[in-house]
Amino acid sequence: MNTKFESLKASVQEIIDLIAAENNREANNKLLEVSDVLDEMLDFAEEDEELREISRYQVLLNQLHVKLNGEEQVDGE
């Protein structure tokens, strides 16, 4: 399990670095790619610990999406 999340962590750091470099187009592309990976991981997750870790990354990616796109997240959306 650790290797999956180490790769995910590196990808999220890449998104953060792209945002810092003001390369929003590449950051958005990478964010979509990582979101797809997370969705696939969620489909095959078997342990509660995996689900919790995936959930943490989903929240982080949502926050990065909001930062990139200047949208406010409204409850229920």
CSV table of N, CA, C and O in Angstrom, one decimal:
chain,number,residue,atom,x,y,z
A,1,MET,N,0.8,-1.2,0.0
A,1,MET,CA,0.0,0.0,0.0
A,1,MET,C,0.9,1.3,0.0
A,1,MET,O,0.5,2.2,-0.6
A,2,ASN,N,2.0,1.2,0.7
A,2,ASN,CA,2.8,2.4,0.8
A,2,ASN,C,3.3,3.0,-0.6
A,2,ASN,O,3.3,4.2,-0.8
A,3,THR,N,3.6,2.1,-1.5
A,3,THR,CA,4.1,2.5,-2.8
A,3,THR,C,3.1,3.3,-3.6
A,3,THR,O,3.4,4.2,-4.2
A,4,LYS,N,1.8,2.8,-3.5
A,4,LYS,CA,0.7,3.5,-4.1
A,4,LYS,C,0.6,5.0,-3.6
A,4,LYS,O,0.5,5.9,-4.4
A,5,PHE,N,0.7,5.1,-2.3
A,5,PHE,CA,0.5,6.4,-1.7
A,5,PHE,C,1.7,7.3,-1.9
A,5,PHE,O,1.6,8.5,-1.9
A,6,GLU,N,2.9,6.7,-1.9
A,6,GLU,CA,4.1,7.5,-2.2
A,6,GLU,C,4.1,8.1,-3.6
A,6,GLU,O,4.5,9.2,-3.7
A,7,SER,N,3.6,7.3,-4.5
A,7,SER,CA,3.5,7.9,-5.9
A,7,SER,C,2.4,9.0,-5.9
A,7,SER,O,2.6,10.0,-6.6
A,8,LEU,N,1.4,8.8,-5.2
A,8,LEU,CA,0.3,9.8,-5.1
A,8,LEU,C,0.8,11.0,-4.5
A,8,LEU,O,0.5,12.2,-5.0
A,9,LYS,N,1.6,10.9,-3.4
A,9,LYS,CA,2.1,12.0,-2.7
A,9,LYS,C,3.0,12.8,-3.6
A,9,LYS,O,3.0,14.1,-3.7
A,10,ALA,N,3.9,12.1,-4.4
A,10,ALA,CA,4.8,12.8,-5.4
A,10,ALA,C,4.0,13.6,-6.4
A,10,ALA,O,4.3,14.7,-6.8
A,11,SER,N,2.9,13.0,-6.9
A,11,SER,CA,2.0,13.6,-7.9
A,11,SER,C,1.4,14.9,-7.3
A,11,SER,O,1.3,15.9,-8.0
A,12,VAL,N,0.9,14.8,-6.1
A,12,VAL,CA,0.3,16.0,-5.5
A,12,VAL,C,1.3,17.1,-5.3
A,12,VAL,O,1.0,18.2,-5.5
A,13,GLN,N,2.5,16.7,-4.9
A,13,GLN,CA,3.6,17.7,-4.7
A,13,GLN,C,3.9,18.4,-6.0
A,13,GLN,O,4.1,19.6,-6.1
A,14,GLU,N,3.8,17.6,-7.1
A,14,GLU,CA,4.0,18.2,-8.4
A,14,GLU,C,2.9,19.2,-8.8
A,14,GLU,O,3.2,20.3,-9.3
A,15,ILE,N,1.7,18.9,-8.4
A,15,ILE,CA,0.6,19.9,-8.6
A,15,ILE,C,0.9,21.1,-7.8
A,15,ILE,O,0.8,22.3,-8.4
A,16,ILE,N,1.3,21.0,-6.6
A,16,ILE,CA,1.6,22.2,-5.7
A,16,ILE,C,2.7,23.0,-6.3
A,16,ILE,O,2.7,24.2,-6.4
A,17,ASP,N,3.8,22.3,-6.8
A,17,ASP,CA,4.9,23.0,-7.4
A,17,ASP,C,4.5,23.7,-8.7
A,17,ASP,O,4.9,24.9,-8.9
A,18,LEU,N,3.6,23.1,-9.5
A,18,LEU,CA,3.1,23.8,-10.7
A,18,LEU,C,2.2,25.0,-10.3
A,18,LEU,O,2.3,26.0,-11.0
A,19,ILE,N,1.5,24.9,-9.3
A,19,ILE,CA,0.7,26.1,-8.8
A,19,ILE,C,1.6,27.2,-8.4
A,19,ILE,O,1.4,28.4,-8.8
A,20,ALA,N,2.6,26.8,-7.6
A,20,ALA,CA,3.6,27.8,-7.2
A,20,ALA,C,4.3,28.5,-8.3
A,20,ALA,O,4.7,29.7,-8.3
A,21,ALA,N,4.6,27.8,-9.4
A,21,ALA,CA,5.2,28.3,-10.6
A,21,ALA,C,4.2,29.0,-11.5
A,21,ALA,O,4.6,29.5,-12.6
A,22,GLU,N,3.0,29.1,-11.1
A,22,GLU,CA,1.9,29.8,-11.8
A,22,GLU,C,1.7,29.1,-13.2
A,22,GLU,O,1.3,29.8,-14.2
A,23,ASN,N,1.9,27.8,-13.2
A,23,ASN,CA,1.6,27.0,-14.4
A,23,ASN,C,0.3,26.3,-14.2
A,23,ASN,O,0.2,25.1,-14.1
A,24,ASN,N,-0.8,27.1,-14.3
A,24,ASN,CA,-2.1,26.6,-13.9
A,24,ASN,C,-2.7,25.6,-14.9
A,24,ASN,O,-3.4,24.6,-14.5
A,25,ARG,N,-2.4,25.7,-16.1
A,25,ARG,CA,-2.9,24.7,-17.1
A,25,ARG,C,-2.3,23.4,-16.8
A,25,ARG,O,-3.0,22.4,-16.8
A,26,GLU,N,-1.0,23.3,-16.7
A,26,GLU,CA,-0.4,22.0,-16.3
A,26,GLU,C,-0.8,21.5,-15.0
A,26,GLU,O,-1.0,20.3,-14.8
A,27,ALA,N,-1.0,22.4,-14.0
A,27,ALA,CA,-1.5,22.0,-12.7
A,27,ALA,C,-2.9,21.3,-12.8
A,27,ALA,O,-3.2,20.3,-12.2
A,28,ASN,N,-3.7,22.0,-13.6
A,28,ASN,CA,-5.1,21.4,-13.8
A,28,ASN,C,-5.1,20.1,-14.5
A,28,ASN,O,-5.8,19.2,-14.1
A,29,ASN,N,-4.2,19.9,-15.5
A,29,ASN,CA,-4.1,18.7,-16.2
A,29,ASN,C,-3.6,17.6,-15.2
A,29,ASN,O,-4.1,16.5,-15.2
A,30,LYS,N,-2.6,17.9,-14.4
A,30,LYS,CA,-2.1,16.9,-13.5
A,30,LYS,C,-3.1,16.6,-12.4
A,30,LYS,O,-3.3,15.4,-12.0
A,31,LEU,N,-3.9,17.6,-12.0
A,31,LEU,CA,-4.9,17.4,-11.0
A,31,LEU,C,-6.0,16.4,-11.5
A,31,LEU,O,-6.4,15.5,-10.8
A,32,LEU,N,-6.4,16.6,-12.8
A,32,LEU,CA,-7.4,15.6,-13.4
A,32,LEU,C,-6.8,14.2,-13.5
A,32,LEU,O,-7.5,13.3,-13.2
A,33,GLU,N,-5.5,14.1,-13.8
A,33,GLU,CA,-4.9,12.8,-13.9
A,33,GLU,C,-4.9,12.1,-12.5
A,33,GLU,O,-5.2,10.9,-12.4
A,34,VAL,N,-4.5,12.9,-11.5
A,34,VAL,CA,-4.4,12.3,-10.2
A,34,VAL,C,-5.8,12.0,-9.7
A,34,VAL,O,-6.0,10.9,-9.0
A,35,SER,N,-6.8,12.8,-10.0
A,35,SER,CA,-8.2,12.5,-9.6
A,35,SER,C,-8.6,11.2,-10.2
A,35,SER,O,-9.3,10.4,-9.5
A,36,ASP,N,-8.3,10.9,-11.4
A,36,ASP,CA,-8.6,9.7,-12.1
A,36,ASP,C,-8.0,8.5,-11.4
A,36,ASP,O,-8.6,7.4,-11.2
A,37,VAL,N,-6.7,8.6,-11.0
A,37,VAL,CA,-6.0,7.6,-10.3
A,37,VAL,C,-6.7,7.3,-8.9
A,37,VAL,O,-6.9,6.2,-8.5
A,38,LEU,N,-7.0,8.4,-8.2
A,38,LEU,CA,-7.7,8.2,-6.9
A,38,LEU,C,-9.1,7.5,-7.1
A,38,LEU,O,-9.4,6.6,-6.3
A,39,ASP,N,-9.8,7.9,-8.1
A,39,ASP,CA,-11.1,7.2,-8.4
A,39,ASP,C,-10.9,5.7,-8.6
A,39,ASP,O,-11.6,4.9,-8.1
A,40,GLU,N,-9.8,5.4,-9.4
A,40,GLU,CA,-9.5,4.0,-9.6
A,40,GLU,C,-9.1,3.3,-8.3
A,40,GLU,O,-9.5,2.1,-8.0
A,41,MET,N,-8.3,3.9,-7.5
A,41,MET,CA,-7.9,3.4,-6.2
A,41,MET,C,-9.1,3.1,-5.3
A,41,MET,O,-9.2,2.1,-4.6
A,42,LEU,N,-10.0,4.0,-5.4
A,42,LEU,CA,-11.2,3.9,-4.5
A,42,LEU,C,-12.1,2.7,-5.0
A,42,LEU,O,-12.6,2.0,-4.1
A,43,ASP,N,-12.1,2.5,-6.3
A,43,ASP,CA,-12.9,1.3,-6.8
A,43,ASP,C,-12.3,0.0,-6.2
A,43,ASP,O,-13.1,-1.0,-6.1
A,44,PHE,N,-11.0,-0.1,-6.0
A,44,PHE,CA,-10.4,-1.3,-5.6
A,44,PHE,C,-9.9,-1.4,-4.2
A,44,PHE,O,-9.3,-2.4,-3.8
A,45,ALA,N,-10.2,-0.3,-3.4
A,45,ALA,CA,-9.8,-0.3,-2.0
A,45,ALA,C,-10.5,-1.3,-1.2
A,45,ALA,O,-11.7,-1.5,-1.4
A,46,GLU,N,-9.8,-2.0,-0.4
A,46,GLU,CA,-10.4,-3.1,0.4
A,46,GLU,C,-10.4,-2.8,1.9
A,46,GLU,O,-11.2,-3.3,2.7
A,47,GLU,N,-9.4,-2.1,2.3
A,47,GLU,CA,-9.2,-1.8,3.8
A,47,GLU,C,-9.7,-0.4,4.1
A,47,GLU,O,-9.6,0.5,3.4
A,48,ASP,N,-10.2,-0.3,5.4
A,48,ASP,CA,-10.6,1.0,5.9
A,48,ASP,C,-9.5,2.0,5.9
A,48,ASP,O,-9.7,3.2,5.6
A,49,GLU,N,-8.3,1.5,6.2
A,49,GLU,CA,-7.1,2.5,6.2
A,49,GLU,C,-6.9,3.1,4.8
A,49,GLU,O,-6.6,4.3,4.7
A,50,GLU,N,-7.0,2.2,3.8
A,50,GLU,CA,-6.9,2.7,2.4
A,50,GLU,C,-8.0,3.8,2.1
A,50,GLU,O,-7.7,4.8,1.5
A,51,LEU,N,-9.2,3.5,2.5
A,51,LEU,CA,-10.3,4.4,2.2
A,51,LEU,C,-10.1,5.7,2.9
A,51,LEU,O,-10.3,6.8,2.3
A,52,ARG,N,-9.6,5.7,4.1
A,52,ARG,CA,-9.3,6.9,4.9
A,52,ARG,C,-8.2,7.7,4.2
A,52,ARG,O,-8.3,9.0,4.0
A,53,GLU,N,-7.2,7.1,3.7
A,53,GLU,CA,-6.1,7.8,3.1
A,53,GLU,C,-6.5,8.4,1.7
A,53,GLU,O,-6.2,9.5,1.4
A,54,ILE,N,-7.3,7.6,1.0
A,54,ILE,CA,-7.8,8.1,-0.3
A,54,ILE,C,-8.7,9.3,0.0
A,54,ILE,O,-8.6,10.3,-0.8
A,55,SER,N,-9.5,9.3,1.0
A,55,SER,CA,-10.4,10.4,1.4
A,55,SER,C,-9.6,11.6,1.6
A,55,SER,O,-9.9,12.7,1.2
A,56,ARG,N,-8.5,11.5,2.4
A,56,ARG,CA,-7.6,12.6,2.6
A,56,ARG,C,-7.1,13.3,1.4
A,56,ARG,O,-7.1,14.5,1.2
A,57,TYR,N,-6.7,12.4,0.4
A,57,TYR,CA,-6.2,12.9,-0.8
A,57,TYR,C,-7.3,13.6,-1.6
A,57,TYR,O,-7.1,14.6,-2.3
A,58,GLN,N,-8.5,13.1,-1.6
A,58,GLN,CA,-9.6,13.7,-2.3
A,58,GLN,C,-9.9,15.1,-1.7
A,58,GLN,O,-10.2,16.0,-2.5
A,59,VAL,N,-9.9,15.2,-0.4
A,59,VAL,CA,-10.1,16.5,0.2
A,59,VAL,C,-9.0,17.5,-0.3
A,59,VAL,O,-9.2,18.7,-0.6
A,60,LEU,N,-7.7,17.0,-0.2
A,60,LEU,CA,-6.6,17.9,-0.7
A,60,LEU,C,-6.7,18.3,-2.1
A,60,LEU,O,-6.6,19.5,-2.5
A,61,LEU,N,-7.1,17.3,-3.0
A,61,LEU,CA,-7.3,17.7,-4.4
A,61,LEU,C,-8.4,18.7,-4.6
A,61,LEU,O,-8.3,19.5,-5.5
A,62,ASN,N,-9.5,18.5,-3.8
A,62,ASN,CA,-10.6,19.5,-3.9
A,62,ASN,C,-10.1,20.9,-3.6
A,62,ASN,O,-10.4,21.9,-4.2
A,63,GLN,N,-9.3,21.0,-2.5
A,63,GLN,CA,-8.8,22.3,-2.1
A,63,GLN,C,-7.9,22.9,-3.2
A,63,GLN,O,-7.9,24.1,-3.4
A,64,LEU,N,-7.0,22.0,-3.8
A,64,LEU,CA,-6.2,22.5,-4.8
A,64,LEU,C,-7.0,23.0,-6.1
A,64,LEU,O,-6.7,24.0,-6.7
A,65,HIS,N,-8.1,22.2,-6.4
A,65,HIS,CA,-8.9,22.6,-7.5
A,65,HIS,C,-9.6,24.0,-7.2
A,65,HIS,O,-9.6,24.8,-8.1
A,66,VAL,N,-10.0,24.2,-6.0
A,66,VAL,CA,-10.6,25.5,-5.6
A,66,VAL,C,-9.6,26.6,-5.7
A,66,VAL,O,-9.9,27.7,-6.3
A,67,LYS,N,-8.4,26.3,-5.3
A,67,LYS,CA,-7.3,27.3,-5.4
A,67,LYS,C,-7.0,27.7,-6.8
A,67,LYS,O,-6.8,28.8,-7.2
A,68,LEU,N,-6.9,26.7,-7.7
A,68,LEU,CA,-6.6,26.9,-9.1
A,68,LEU,C,-7.7,27.6,-9.8
A,68,LEU,O,-7.5,28.4,-10.7
A,69,ASN,N,-9.0,27.3,-9.5
A,69,ASN,CA,-10.1,27.8,-10.3
A,69,ASN,C,-10.9,28.9,-9.6
A,69,ASN,O,-11.8,29.4,-10.1
A,70,GLY,N,-10.4,29.3,-8.4
A,70,GLY,CA,-11.1,30.4,-7.7
A,70,GLY,C,-12.5,30.2,-7.4
A,70,GLY,O,-13.3,31.1,-7.3
A,71,GLU,N,-12.9,28.9,-7.2
A,71,GLU,CA,-14.3,28.6,-6.9
A,71,GLU,C,-14.5,28.4,-5.4
A,71,GLU,O,-13.6,27.9,-4.8
A,72,GLU,N,-15.6,28.8,-4.9
A,72,GLU,CA,-15.9,28.5,-3.6
A,72,GLU,C,-16.8,27.2,-3.5
A,72,GLU,O,-17.7,27.1,-4.3
A,73,GLN,N,-16.4,26.3,-2.7
A,73,GLN,CA,-17.1,25.0,-2.6
A,73,GLN,C,-18.4,25.3,-1.7
A,73,GLN,O,-18.2,25.8,-0.6
A,74,VAL,N,-19.5,24.9,-2.2
A,74,VAL,CA,-20.8,25.1,-1.4
A,74,VAL,C,-21.2,23.7,-1.0
A,74,VAL,O,-21.2,22.7,-1.8
A,75,ASP,N,-21.7,23.6,0.3
A,75,ASP,CA,-22.1,22.3,0.8
A,75,ASP,C,-23.2,21.8,-0.1
A,75,ASP,O,-24.1,22.5,-0.6
A,76,GLY,N,-23.1,20.5,-0.4
A,76,GLY,CA,-24.1,19.8,-1.3
A,76,GLY,C,-23.8,19.8,-2.8
A,76,GLY,O,-24.5,19.3,-3.6
A,77,GLU,N,-22.7,20.4,-3.1
A,77,GLU,CA,-22.3,20.4,-4.5
A,77,GLU,C,-21.2,19.5,-4.8
A,77,GLU,O,-20.3,19.3,-4.0
